[in-house]
Short mmCIF file of N, CA and C in Angstrom, two decimals:
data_model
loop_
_atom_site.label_atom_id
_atom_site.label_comp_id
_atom_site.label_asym_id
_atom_site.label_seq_id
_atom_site.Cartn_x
_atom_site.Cartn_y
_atom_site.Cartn_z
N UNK A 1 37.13 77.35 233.42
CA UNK A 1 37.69 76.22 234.13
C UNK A 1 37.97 76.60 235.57
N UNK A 2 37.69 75.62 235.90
CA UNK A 2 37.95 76.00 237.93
C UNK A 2 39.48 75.75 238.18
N UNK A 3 39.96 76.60 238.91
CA UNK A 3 41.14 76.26 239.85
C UNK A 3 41.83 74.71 239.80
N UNK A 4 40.73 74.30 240.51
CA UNK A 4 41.05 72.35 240.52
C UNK A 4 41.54 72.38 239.27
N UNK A 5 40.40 71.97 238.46
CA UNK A 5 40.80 71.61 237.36
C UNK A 5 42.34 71.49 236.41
N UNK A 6 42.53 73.14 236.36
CA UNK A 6 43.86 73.69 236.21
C UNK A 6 45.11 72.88 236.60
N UNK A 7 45.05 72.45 238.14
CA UNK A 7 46.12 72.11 238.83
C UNK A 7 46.46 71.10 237.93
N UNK A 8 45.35 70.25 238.09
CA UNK A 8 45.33 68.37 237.60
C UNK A 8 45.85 68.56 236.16
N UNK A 9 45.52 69.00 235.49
CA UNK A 9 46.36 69.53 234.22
C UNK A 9 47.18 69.16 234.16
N UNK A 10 47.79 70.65 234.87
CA UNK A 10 49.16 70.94 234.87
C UNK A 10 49.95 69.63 235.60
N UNK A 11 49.33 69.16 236.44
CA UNK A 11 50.01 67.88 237.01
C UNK A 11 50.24 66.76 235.96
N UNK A 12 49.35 66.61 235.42
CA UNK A 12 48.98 65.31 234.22
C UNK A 12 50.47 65.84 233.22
N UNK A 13 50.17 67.02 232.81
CA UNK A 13 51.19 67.65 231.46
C UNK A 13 52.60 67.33 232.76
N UNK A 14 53.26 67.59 233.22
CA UNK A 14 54.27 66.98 234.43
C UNK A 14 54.65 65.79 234.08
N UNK A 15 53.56 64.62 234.61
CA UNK A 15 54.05 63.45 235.26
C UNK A 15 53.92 63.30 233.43
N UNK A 16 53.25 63.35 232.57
CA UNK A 16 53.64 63.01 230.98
C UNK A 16 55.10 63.38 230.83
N UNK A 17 55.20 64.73 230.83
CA UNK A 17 56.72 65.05 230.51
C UNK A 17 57.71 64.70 231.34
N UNK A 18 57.47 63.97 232.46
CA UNK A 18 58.31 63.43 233.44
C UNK A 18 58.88 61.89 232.69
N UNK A 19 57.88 61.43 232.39
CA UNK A 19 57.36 59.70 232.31
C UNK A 19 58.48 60.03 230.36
N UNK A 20 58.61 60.39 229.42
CA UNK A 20 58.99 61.04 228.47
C UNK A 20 60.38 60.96 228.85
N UNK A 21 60.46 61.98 229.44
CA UNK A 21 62.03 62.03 229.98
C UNK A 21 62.78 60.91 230.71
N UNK A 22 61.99 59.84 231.46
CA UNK A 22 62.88 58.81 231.59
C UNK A 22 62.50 58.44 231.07
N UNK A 23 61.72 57.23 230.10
CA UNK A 23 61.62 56.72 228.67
C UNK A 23 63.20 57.07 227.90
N UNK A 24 63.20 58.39 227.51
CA UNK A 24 64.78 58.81 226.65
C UNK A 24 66.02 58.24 227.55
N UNK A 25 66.16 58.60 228.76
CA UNK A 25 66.97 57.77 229.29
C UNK A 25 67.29 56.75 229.09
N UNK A 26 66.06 56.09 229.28
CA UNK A 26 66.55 54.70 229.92
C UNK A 26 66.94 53.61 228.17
N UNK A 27 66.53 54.59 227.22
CA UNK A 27 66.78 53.81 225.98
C UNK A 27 67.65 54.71 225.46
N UNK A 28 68.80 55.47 225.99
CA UNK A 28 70.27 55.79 225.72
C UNK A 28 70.95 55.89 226.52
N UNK A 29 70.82 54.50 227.40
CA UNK A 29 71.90 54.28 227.98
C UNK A 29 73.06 53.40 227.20
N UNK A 30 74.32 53.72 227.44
CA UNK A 30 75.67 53.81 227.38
C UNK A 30 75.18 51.78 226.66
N UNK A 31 76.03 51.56 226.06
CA UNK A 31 75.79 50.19 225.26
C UNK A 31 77.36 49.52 226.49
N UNK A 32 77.29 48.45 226.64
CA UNK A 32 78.28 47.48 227.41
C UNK A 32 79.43 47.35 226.32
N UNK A 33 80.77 47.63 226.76
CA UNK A 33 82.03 48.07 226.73
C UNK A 33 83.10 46.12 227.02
N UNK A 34 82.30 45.63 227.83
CA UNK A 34 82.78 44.60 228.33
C UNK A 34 82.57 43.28 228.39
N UNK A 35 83.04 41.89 228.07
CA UNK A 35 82.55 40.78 227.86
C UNK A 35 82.17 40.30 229.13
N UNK A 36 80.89 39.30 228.78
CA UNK A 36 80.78 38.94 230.71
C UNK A 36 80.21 37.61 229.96
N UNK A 37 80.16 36.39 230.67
CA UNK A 37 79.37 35.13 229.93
C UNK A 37 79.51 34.56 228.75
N UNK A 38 80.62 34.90 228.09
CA UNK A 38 80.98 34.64 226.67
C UNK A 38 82.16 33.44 226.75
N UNK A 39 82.09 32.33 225.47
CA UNK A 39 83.27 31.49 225.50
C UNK A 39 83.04 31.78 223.89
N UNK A 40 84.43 31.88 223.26
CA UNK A 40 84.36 31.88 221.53
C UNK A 40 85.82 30.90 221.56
N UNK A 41 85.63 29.71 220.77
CA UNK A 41 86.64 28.50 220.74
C UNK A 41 87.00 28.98 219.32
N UNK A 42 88.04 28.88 218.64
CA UNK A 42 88.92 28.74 217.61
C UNK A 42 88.21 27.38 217.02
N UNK A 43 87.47 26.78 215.89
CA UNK A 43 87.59 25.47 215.39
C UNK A 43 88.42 25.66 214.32
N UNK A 44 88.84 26.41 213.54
CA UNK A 44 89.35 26.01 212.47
C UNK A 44 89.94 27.49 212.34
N UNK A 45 90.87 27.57 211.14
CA UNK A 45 91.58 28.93 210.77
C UNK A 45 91.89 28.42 208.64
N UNK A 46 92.07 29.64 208.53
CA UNK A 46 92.54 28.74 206.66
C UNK A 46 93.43 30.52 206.74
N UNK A 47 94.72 30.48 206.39
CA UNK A 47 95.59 31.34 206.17
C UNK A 47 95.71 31.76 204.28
N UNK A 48 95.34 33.14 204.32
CA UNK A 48 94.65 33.51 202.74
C UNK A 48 96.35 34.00 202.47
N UNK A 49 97.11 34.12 202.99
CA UNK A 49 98.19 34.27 202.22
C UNK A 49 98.47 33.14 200.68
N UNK A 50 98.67 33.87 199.64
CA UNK A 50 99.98 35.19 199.24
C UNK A 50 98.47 36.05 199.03
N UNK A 51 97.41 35.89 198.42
CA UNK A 51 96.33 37.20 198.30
C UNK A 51 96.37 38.38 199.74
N UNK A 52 95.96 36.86 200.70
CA UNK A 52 95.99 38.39 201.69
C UNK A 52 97.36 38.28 202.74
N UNK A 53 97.93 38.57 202.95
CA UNK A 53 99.16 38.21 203.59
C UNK A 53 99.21 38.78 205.00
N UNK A 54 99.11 37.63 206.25
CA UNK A 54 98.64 38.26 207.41
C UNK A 54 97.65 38.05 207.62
N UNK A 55 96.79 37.71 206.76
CA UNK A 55 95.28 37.33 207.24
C UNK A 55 94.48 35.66 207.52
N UNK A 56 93.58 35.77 208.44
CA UNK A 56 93.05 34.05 208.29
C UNK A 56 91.72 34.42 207.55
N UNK A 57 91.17 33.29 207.28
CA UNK A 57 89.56 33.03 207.30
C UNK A 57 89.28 32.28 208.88
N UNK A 58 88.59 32.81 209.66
CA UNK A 58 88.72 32.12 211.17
C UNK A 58 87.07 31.47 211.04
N UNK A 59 86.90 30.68 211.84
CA UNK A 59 85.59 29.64 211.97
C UNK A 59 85.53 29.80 213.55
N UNK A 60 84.42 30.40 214.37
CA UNK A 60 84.34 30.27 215.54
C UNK A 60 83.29 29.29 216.03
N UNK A 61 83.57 29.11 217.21
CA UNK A 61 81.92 28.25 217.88
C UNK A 61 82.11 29.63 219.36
N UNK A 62 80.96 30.41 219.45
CA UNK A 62 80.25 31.23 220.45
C UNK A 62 79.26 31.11 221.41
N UNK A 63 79.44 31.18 221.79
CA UNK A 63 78.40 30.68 223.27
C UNK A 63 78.20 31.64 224.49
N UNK A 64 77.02 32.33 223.97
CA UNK A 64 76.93 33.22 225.33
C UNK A 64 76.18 32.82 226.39
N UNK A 65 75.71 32.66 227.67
CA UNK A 65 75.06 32.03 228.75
C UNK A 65 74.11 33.20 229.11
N UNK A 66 73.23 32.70 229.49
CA UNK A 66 72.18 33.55 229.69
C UNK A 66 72.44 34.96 230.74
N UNK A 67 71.92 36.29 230.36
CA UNK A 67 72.48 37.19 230.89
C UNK A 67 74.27 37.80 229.98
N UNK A 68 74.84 36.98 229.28
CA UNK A 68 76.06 36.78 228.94
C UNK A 68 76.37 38.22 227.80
N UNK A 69 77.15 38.86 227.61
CA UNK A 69 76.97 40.10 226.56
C UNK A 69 78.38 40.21 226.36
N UNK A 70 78.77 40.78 225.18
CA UNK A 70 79.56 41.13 223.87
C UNK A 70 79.70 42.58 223.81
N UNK A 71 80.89 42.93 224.06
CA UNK A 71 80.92 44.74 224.81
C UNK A 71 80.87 44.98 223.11
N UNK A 72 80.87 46.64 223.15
CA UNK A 72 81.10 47.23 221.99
C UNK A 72 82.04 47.32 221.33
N UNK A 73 82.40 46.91 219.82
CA UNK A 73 83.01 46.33 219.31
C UNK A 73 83.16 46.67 217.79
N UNK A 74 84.45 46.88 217.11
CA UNK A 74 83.83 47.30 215.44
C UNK A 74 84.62 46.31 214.81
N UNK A 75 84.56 46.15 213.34
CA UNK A 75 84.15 45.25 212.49
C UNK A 75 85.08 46.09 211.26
N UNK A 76 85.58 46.52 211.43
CA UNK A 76 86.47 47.90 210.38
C UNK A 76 87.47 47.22 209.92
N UNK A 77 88.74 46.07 211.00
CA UNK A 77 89.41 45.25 210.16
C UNK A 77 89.25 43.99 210.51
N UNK A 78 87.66 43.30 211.03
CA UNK A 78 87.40 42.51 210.94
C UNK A 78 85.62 41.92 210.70
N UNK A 79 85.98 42.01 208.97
CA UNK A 79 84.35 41.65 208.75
C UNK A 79 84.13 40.01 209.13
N UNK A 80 82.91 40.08 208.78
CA UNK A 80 82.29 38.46 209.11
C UNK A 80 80.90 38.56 209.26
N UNK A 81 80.49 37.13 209.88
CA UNK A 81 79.06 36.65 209.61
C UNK A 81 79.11 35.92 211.05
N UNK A 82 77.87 35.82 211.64
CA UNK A 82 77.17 35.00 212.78
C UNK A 82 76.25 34.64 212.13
N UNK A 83 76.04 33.12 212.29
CA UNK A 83 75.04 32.22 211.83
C UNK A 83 74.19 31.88 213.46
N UNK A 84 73.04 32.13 213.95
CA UNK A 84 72.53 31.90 214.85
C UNK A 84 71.97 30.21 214.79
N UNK A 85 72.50 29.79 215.94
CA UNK A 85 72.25 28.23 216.21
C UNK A 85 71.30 27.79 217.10
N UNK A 86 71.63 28.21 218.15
CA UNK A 86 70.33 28.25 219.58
C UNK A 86 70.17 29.94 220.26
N UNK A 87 68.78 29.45 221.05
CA UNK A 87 68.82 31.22 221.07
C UNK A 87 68.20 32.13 220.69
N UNK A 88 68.21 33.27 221.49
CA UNK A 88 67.46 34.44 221.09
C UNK A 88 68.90 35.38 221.29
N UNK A 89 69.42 35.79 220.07
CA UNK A 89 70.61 36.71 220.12
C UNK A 89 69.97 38.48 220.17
N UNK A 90 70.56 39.39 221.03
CA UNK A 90 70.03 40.83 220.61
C UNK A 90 70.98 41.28 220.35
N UNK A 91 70.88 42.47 219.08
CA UNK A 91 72.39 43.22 218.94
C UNK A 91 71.87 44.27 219.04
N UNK A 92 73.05 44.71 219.31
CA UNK A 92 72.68 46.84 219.45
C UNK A 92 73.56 47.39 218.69
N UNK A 93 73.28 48.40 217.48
CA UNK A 93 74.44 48.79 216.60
C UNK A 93 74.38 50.32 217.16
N UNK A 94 75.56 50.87 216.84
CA UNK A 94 75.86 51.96 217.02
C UNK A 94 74.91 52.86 216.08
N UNK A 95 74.39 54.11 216.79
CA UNK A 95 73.00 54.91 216.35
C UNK A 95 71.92 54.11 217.08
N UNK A 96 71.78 53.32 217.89
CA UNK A 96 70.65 53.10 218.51
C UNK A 96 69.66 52.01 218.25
N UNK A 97 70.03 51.52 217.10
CA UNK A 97 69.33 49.95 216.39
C UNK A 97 69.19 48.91 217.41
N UNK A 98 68.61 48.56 217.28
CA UNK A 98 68.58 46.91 218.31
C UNK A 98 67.55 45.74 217.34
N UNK A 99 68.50 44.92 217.21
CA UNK A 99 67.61 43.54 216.44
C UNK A 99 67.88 42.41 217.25
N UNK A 100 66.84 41.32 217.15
CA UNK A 100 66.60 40.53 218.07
C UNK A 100 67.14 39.14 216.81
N UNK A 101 67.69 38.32 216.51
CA UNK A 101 67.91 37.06 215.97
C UNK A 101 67.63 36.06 216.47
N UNK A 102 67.18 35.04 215.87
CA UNK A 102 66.57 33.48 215.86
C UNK A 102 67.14 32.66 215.37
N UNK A 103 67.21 31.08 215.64
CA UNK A 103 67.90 30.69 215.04
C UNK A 103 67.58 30.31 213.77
N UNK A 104 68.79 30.10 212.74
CA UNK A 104 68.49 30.19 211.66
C UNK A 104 69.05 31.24 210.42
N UNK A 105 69.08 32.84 211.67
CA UNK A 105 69.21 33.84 211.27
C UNK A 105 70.51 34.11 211.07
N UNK A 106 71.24 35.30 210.09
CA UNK A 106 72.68 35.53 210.11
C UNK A 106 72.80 36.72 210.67
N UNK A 107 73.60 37.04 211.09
CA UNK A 107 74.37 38.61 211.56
C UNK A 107 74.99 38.72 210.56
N UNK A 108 75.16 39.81 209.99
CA UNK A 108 75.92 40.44 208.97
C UNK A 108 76.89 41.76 209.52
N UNK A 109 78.14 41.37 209.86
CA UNK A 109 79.18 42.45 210.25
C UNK A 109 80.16 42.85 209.40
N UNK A 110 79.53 43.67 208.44
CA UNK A 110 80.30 44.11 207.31
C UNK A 110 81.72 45.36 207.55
N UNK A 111 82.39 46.14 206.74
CA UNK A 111 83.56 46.65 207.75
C UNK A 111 82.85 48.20 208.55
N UNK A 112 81.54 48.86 208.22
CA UNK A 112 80.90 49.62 208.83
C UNK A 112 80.23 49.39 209.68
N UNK A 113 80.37 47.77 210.44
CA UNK A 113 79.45 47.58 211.80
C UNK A 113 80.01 47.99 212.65
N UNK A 114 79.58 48.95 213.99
CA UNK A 114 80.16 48.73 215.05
C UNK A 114 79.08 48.50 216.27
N UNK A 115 79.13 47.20 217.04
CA UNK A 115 78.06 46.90 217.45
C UNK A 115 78.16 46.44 219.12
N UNK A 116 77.48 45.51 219.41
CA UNK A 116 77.32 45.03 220.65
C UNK A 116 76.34 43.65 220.99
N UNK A 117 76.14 42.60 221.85
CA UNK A 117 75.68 41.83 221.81
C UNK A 117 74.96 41.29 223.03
N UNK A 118 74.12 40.63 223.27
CA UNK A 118 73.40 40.27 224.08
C UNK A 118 72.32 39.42 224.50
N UNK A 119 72.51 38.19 225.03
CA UNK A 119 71.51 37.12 225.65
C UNK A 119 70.58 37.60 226.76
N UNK A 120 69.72 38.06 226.36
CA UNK A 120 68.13 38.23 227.38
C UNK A 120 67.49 37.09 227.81
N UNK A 121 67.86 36.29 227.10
CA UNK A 121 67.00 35.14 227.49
C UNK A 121 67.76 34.09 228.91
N UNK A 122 66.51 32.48 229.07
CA UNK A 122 67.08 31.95 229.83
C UNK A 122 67.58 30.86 229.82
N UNK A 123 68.10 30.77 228.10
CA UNK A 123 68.88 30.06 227.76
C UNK A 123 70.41 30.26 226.89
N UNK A 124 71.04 29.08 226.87
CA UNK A 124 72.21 29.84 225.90
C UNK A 124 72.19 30.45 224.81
N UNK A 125 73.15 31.28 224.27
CA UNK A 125 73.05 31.68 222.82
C UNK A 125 74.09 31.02 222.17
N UNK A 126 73.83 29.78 221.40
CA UNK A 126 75.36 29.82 220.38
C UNK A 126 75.15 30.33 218.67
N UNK A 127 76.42 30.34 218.57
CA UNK A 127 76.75 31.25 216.95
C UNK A 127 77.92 30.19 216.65
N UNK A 128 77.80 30.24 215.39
CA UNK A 128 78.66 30.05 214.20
C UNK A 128 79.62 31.52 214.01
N UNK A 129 80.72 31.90 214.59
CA UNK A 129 81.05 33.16 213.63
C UNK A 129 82.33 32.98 212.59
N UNK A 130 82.23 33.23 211.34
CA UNK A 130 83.18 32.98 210.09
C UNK A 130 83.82 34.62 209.78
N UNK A 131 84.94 35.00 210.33
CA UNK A 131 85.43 36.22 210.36
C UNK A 131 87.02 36.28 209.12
N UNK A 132 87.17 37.48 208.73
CA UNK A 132 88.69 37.63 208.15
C UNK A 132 88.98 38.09 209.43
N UNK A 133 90.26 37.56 209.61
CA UNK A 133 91.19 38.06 210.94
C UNK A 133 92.52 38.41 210.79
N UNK A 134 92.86 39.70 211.06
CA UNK A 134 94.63 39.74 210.98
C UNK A 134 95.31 38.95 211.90
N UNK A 135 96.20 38.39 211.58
CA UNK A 135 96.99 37.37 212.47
C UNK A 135 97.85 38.74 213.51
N UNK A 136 97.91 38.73 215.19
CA UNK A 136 98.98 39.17 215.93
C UNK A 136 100.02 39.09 215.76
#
């Protein structure tokens, strides 16, 4: 092999292991911590006392606006369900998962979710969310 040759190689094996290394980056970056574009209204509440004492069954209406995201968040003393209504919903679970929902679709936040949320699109996202909630 000639000289040349060699270089271009070694350049190619580079800009690969370059191109690699931000790839890993840029898909572990830090998940959003913070709500931005989000409205979640209270419609309804049902109080499970004497079984659970302190607790509701809560009924939300969610609405994220395009660009709009759902910081990171766990689900440990508050399980529940998102029913997707309009929308392209993305979630990101802790370990690196990312699922995209339609409407139609449910979120399932059982008490081992801890997750995150997010409207890519350029329209709204609304949800149905039906949560147990400890009362403040």
């Amino acid at each position: 092999m000639t000289a040349r040759r060699h270089v271009w190689i070694i350049v190619w094996l580079l800009t690969l292991a370059v191109g690699i290394e931000v790839g890993t980056v840029i898909g572990q970056q830090s998940p959003p911590t913070e709500n931005k574009g989000l409205e979640a209204k209270v419609v309804s509440t049902v109080d499970l006392a004497p079984d659970m004492p302190g607790y509701q069954l809560r009924f939300r209406n969610v609405v994220l606006e395009p660009g709009g995201v759902i910081g990171m968040h766990s689900h440990k003393e508050r399980p529940g369900l998102g029913y997707v209504l309009e929308g392209t919903f993305t979630e990101g679970r802790e370990g690196g998962d990312v699922r995209e929902y339609k409407p139609g679709e449910v979120i399932t936040e059982s008490r081992d979710v801890t997750h995150w949320g997010e409207n890519r699109g350029t329209s709204k996202v609304v949800l149905v969310g039906v949560d147990i909630f400890k009362k403040p």
